Short mmCIF file of C-alpha atoms in Angstrom, two decimals:
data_model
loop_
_atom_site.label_atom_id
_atom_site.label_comp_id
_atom_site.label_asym_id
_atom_site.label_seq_id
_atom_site.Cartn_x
_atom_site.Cartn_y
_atom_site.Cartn_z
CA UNK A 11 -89.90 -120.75 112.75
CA UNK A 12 -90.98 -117.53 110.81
CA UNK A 13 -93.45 -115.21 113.35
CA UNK A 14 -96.83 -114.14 112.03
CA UNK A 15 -95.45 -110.56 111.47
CA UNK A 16 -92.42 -112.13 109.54
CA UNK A 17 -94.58 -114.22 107.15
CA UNK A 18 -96.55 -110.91 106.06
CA UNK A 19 -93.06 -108.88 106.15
CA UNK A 20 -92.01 -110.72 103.63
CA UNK A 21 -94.96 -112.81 101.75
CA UNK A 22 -94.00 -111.74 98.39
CA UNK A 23 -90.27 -113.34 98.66
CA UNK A 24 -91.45 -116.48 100.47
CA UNK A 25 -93.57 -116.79 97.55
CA UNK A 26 -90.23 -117.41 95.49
CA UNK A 27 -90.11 -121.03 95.19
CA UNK A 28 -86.49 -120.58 94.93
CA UNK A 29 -86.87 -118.88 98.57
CA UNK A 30 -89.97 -120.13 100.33
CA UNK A 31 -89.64 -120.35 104.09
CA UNK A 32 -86.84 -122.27 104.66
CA UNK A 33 -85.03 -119.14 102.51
CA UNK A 34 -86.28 -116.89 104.41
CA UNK A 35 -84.98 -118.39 107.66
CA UNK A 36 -81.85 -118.13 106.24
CA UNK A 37 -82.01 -114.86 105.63
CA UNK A 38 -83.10 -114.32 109.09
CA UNK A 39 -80.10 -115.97 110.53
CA UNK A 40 -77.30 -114.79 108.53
CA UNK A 41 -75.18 -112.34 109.50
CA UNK A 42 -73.33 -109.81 106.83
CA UNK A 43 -70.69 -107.23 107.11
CA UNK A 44 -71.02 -104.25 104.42
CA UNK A 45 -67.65 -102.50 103.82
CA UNK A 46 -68.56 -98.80 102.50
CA UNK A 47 -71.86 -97.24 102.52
CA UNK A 48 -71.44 -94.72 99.55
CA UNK A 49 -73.35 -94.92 96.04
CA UNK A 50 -72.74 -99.23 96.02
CA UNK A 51 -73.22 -99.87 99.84
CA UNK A 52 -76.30 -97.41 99.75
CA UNK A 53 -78.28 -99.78 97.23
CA UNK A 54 -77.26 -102.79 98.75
CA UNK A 55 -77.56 -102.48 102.63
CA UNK A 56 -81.34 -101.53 101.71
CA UNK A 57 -82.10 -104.40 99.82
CA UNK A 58 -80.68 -106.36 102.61
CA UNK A 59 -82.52 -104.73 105.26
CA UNK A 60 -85.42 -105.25 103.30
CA UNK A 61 -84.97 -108.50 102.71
CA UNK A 62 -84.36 -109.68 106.71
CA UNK A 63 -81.11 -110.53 107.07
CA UNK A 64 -80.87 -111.03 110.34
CA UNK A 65 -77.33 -109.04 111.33
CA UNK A 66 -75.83 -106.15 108.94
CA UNK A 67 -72.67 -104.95 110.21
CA UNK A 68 -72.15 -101.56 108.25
CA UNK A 69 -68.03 -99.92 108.36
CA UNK A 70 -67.29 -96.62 107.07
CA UNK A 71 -65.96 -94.10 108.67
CA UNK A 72 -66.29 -90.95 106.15
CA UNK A 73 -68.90 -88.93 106.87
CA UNK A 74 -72.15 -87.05 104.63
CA UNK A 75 -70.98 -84.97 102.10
CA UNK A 76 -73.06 -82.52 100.09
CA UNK A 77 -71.21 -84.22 97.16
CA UNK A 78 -72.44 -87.78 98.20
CA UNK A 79 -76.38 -87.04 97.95
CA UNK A 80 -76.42 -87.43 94.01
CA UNK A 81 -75.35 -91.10 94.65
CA UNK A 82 -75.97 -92.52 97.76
CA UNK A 83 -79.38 -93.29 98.17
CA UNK A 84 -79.35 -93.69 101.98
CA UNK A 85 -79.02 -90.31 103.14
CA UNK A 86 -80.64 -87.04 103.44
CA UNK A 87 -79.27 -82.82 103.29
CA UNK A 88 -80.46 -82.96 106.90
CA UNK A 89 -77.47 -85.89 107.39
CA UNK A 90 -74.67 -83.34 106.27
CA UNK A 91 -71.60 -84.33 108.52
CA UNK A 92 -72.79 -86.97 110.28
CA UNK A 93 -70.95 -90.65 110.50
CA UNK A 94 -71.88 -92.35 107.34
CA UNK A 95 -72.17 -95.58 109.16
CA UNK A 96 -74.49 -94.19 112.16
CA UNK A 97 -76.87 -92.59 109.60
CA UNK A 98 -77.36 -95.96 107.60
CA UNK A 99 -77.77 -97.93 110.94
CA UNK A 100 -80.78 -95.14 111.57
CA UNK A 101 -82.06 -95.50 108.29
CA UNK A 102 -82.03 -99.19 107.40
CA UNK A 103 -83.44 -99.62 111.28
CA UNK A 104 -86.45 -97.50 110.33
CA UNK A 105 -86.80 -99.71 107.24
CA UNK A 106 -87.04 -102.71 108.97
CA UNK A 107 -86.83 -102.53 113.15
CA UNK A 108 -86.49 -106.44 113.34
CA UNK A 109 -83.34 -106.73 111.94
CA UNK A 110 -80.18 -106.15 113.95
CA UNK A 111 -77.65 -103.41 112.54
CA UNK A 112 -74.00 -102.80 114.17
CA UNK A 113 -72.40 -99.47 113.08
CA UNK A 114 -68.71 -99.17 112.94
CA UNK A 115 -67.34 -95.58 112.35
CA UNK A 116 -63.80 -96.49 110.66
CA UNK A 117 -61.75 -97.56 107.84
CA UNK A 118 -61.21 -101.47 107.35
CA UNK A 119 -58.02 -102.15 107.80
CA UNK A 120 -56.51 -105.78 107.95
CA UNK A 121 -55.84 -106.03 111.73
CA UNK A 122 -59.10 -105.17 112.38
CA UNK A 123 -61.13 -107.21 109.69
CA UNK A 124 -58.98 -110.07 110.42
CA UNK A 125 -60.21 -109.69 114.03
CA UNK A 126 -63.61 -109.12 113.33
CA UNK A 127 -63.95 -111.70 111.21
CA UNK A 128 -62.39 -114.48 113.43
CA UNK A 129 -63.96 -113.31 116.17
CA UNK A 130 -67.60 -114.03 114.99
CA UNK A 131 -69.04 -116.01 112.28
CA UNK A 132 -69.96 -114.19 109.07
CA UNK A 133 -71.73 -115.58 105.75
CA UNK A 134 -70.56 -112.77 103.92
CA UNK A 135 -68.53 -109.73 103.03
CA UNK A 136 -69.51 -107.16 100.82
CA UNK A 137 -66.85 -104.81 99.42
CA UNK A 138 -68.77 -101.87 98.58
CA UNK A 139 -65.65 -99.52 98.29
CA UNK A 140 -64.12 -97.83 95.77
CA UNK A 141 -60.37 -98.11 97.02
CA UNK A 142 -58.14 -100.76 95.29
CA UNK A 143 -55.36 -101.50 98.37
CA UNK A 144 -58.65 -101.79 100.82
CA UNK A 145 -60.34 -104.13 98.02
CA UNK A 146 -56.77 -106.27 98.13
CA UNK A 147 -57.00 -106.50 101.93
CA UNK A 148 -60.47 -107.51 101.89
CA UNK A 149 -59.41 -110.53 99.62
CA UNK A 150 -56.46 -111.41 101.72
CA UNK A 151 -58.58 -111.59 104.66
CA UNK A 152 -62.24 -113.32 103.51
CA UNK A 153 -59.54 -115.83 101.46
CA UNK A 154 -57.64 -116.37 104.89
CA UNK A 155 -60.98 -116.80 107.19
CA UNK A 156 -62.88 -118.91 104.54
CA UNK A 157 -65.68 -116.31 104.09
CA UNK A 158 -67.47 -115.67 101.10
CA UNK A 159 -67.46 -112.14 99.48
CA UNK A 160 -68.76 -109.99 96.61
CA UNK A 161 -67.16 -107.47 94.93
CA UNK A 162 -67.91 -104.33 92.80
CA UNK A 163 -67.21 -101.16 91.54
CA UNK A 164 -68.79 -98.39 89.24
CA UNK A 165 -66.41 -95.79 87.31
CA UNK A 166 -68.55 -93.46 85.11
CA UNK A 167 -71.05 -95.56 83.11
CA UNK A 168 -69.16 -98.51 83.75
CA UNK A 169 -69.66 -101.45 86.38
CA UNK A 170 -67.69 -104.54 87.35
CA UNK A 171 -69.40 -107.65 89.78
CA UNK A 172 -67.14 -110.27 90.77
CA UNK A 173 -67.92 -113.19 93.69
CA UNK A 174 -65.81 -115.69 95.54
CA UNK A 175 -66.68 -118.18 97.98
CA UNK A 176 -63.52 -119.28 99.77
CA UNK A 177 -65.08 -122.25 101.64
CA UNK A 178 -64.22 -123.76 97.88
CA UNK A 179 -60.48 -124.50 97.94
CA UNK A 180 -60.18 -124.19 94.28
CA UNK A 181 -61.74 -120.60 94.13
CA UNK A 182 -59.54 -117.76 92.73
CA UNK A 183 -59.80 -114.53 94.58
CA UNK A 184 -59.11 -111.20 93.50
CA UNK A 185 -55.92 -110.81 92.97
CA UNK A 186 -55.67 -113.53 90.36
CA UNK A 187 -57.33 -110.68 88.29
CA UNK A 188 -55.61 -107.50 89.20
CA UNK A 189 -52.11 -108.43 90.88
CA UNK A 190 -51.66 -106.95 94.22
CA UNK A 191 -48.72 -105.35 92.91
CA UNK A 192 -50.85 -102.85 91.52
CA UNK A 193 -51.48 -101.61 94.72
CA UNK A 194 -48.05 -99.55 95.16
CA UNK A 195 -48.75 -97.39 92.65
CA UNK A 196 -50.62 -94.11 93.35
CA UNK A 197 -52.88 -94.60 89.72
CA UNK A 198 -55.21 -96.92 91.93
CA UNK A 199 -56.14 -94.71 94.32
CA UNK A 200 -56.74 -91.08 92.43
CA UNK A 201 -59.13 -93.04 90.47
CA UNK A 202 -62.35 -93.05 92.32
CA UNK A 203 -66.10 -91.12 92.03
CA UNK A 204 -64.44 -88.18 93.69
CA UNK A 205 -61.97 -87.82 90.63
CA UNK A 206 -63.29 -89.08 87.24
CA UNK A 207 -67.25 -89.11 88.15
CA UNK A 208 -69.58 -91.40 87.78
CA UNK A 209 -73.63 -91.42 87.38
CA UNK A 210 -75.39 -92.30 90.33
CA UNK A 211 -78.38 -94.96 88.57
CA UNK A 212 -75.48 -96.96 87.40
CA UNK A 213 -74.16 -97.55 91.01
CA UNK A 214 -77.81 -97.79 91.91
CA UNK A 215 -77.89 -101.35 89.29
CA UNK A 216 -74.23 -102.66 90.37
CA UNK A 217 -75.29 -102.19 94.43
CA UNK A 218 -78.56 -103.68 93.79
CA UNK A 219 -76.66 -106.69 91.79
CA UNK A 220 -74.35 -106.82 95.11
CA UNK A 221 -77.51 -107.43 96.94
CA UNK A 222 -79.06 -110.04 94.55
CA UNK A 223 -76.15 -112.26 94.63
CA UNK A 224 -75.64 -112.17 98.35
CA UNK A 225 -79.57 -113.27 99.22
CA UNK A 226 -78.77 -116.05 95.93
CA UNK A 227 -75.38 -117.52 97.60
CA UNK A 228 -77.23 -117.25 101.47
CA UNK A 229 -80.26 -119.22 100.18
CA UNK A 230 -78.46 -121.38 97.98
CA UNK A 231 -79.22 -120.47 94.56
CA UNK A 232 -76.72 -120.57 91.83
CA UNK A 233 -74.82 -117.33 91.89
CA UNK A 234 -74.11 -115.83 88.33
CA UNK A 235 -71.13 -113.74 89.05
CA UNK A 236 -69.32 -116.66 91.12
CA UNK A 237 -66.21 -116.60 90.26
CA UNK A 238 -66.95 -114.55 86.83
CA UNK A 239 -66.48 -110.71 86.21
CA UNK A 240 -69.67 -109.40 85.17
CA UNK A 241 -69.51 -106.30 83.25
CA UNK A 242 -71.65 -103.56 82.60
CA UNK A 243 -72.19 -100.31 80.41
CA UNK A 244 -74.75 -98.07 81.86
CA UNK A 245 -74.97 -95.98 78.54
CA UNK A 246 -75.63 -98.65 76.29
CA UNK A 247 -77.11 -101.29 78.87
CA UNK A 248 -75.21 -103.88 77.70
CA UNK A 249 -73.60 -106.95 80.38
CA UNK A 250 -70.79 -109.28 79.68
CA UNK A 251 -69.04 -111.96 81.51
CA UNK A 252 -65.58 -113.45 81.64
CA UNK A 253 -64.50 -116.38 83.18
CA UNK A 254 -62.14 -116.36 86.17
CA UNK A 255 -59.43 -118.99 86.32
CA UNK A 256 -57.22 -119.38 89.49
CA UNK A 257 -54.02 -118.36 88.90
CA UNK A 258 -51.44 -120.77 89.91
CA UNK A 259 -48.78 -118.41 90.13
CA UNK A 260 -50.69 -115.77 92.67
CA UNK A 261 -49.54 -114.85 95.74
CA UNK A 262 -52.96 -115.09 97.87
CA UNK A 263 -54.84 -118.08 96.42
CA UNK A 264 -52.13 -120.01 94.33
#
């Protein structure tokens, strides 16, 4: 049952008939792990926090950059050099104390997401990063450990959304878009914010999206980017959406 204090907290998204209080319970008891808290997992862990979900598990291990402050919403000058994922945990605490945040200061790699994951029950992944052989290895592992996840990325003006549950047998993941072959080659990884830009309102919209579709799938409204890449151009506003088939032939999900 939702406490006094909770039903003010958040009054205005119990309203939601879509939400209401049983909603809101689930957000309460759902627990979510945030991979990358730069210019996408900025936008989203906020809304989240905001929103009560009950558990936010934030990984990152970079820390504040000078560079990072035109994009990533969560942090301050005053945070220069400080653990990325230490900083949000302060922040998103002092946004909402009644939530429980877990901090982990490192890179996801598949031992330890694999562990993590099977370890504890999660309702969702977001992939929040902007590096393709980490994106693949999130994939392999939510696919693997039946956990739902949502995906995204922002180069320049231009934004990509993509969601899979994997509790559906008949989901495609991933790589039956962009072959995990891709990830040997070294094209991949130069291109990221830190080498062909991008404009910080745009990852603003495509982390807030991130957040959207993760309160949609934990209450259990339809989610618009399930299974469908959602595009978007910041400079002329425009979205798009195509279709995702499973791909019979790929080597995660075929």
């Amino acid at each position: 049952m939702l406490s006094r204090k909770q039903l003010q907290r958040y009054s205005r998204q119990i309203m939601l008939p879509q939400i209401g209080e049983a909603g809101q319970e689930k957000l309460g008891t759902a627990r979510v792990l945030i991979v990358g808290l730069g210019g996408l997992g900025s936008p989203a862990a906020l809304y989240l926090a905001a929103a009560g979900i009950g558990e936010l598990h934030l990984v990152d291990g970079d820390k504040v950059e000078i560079s990072n402050l035109q994009r990533q919403v969560l942090y301050k000058t005053n945070h220069r050099d400080k653990d990325k994922a230490q900083v949000a945990a302060q922040q998103l605490t002092a946004a909402n104390p009644e939530i429980r945040l877990h901090s982990h200061c490192r890179m996801a790699d598949e031992g330890w997401l694999t562990s993590l994951l099977s370890n504890q029950p999660f309702d969702l992944v977001l992939d929040c990063t902007d590096n393709l052989n980490i994106r693949h290895t999130i994939n392999r592992v939510c696919r693997a450990q039946t956990v739902p996840v949502v995906m995204a990325s922002v180069r320049g003006f231009s934004g990509q959304l993509v969601s899979f549950d994997f509790r559906a047998e008949e989901s495609p993941c991933y790589a039956c878009l962009f072959p995990p072959a891709a990830e040997q080659s070294d094209l991949p990884e130069a291109e990221n914010c830190s080498t062909v830009g991008v404009i910080g309102p745009a990852l603003g919209m495509i982390g807030s999206a991130q957040a959207l579709e993760a309160i949609k799938l934990i209450v259990g409204m339809p989610v618009t980017s399930l299974s469908k890449l959602q595009l978007f151009e910041a400079a002329s506003l425009e979205w798009r959406a195509l279709t995702l088939p499973k791909n019979s032939t790929c080597p995660v999900c075929g």
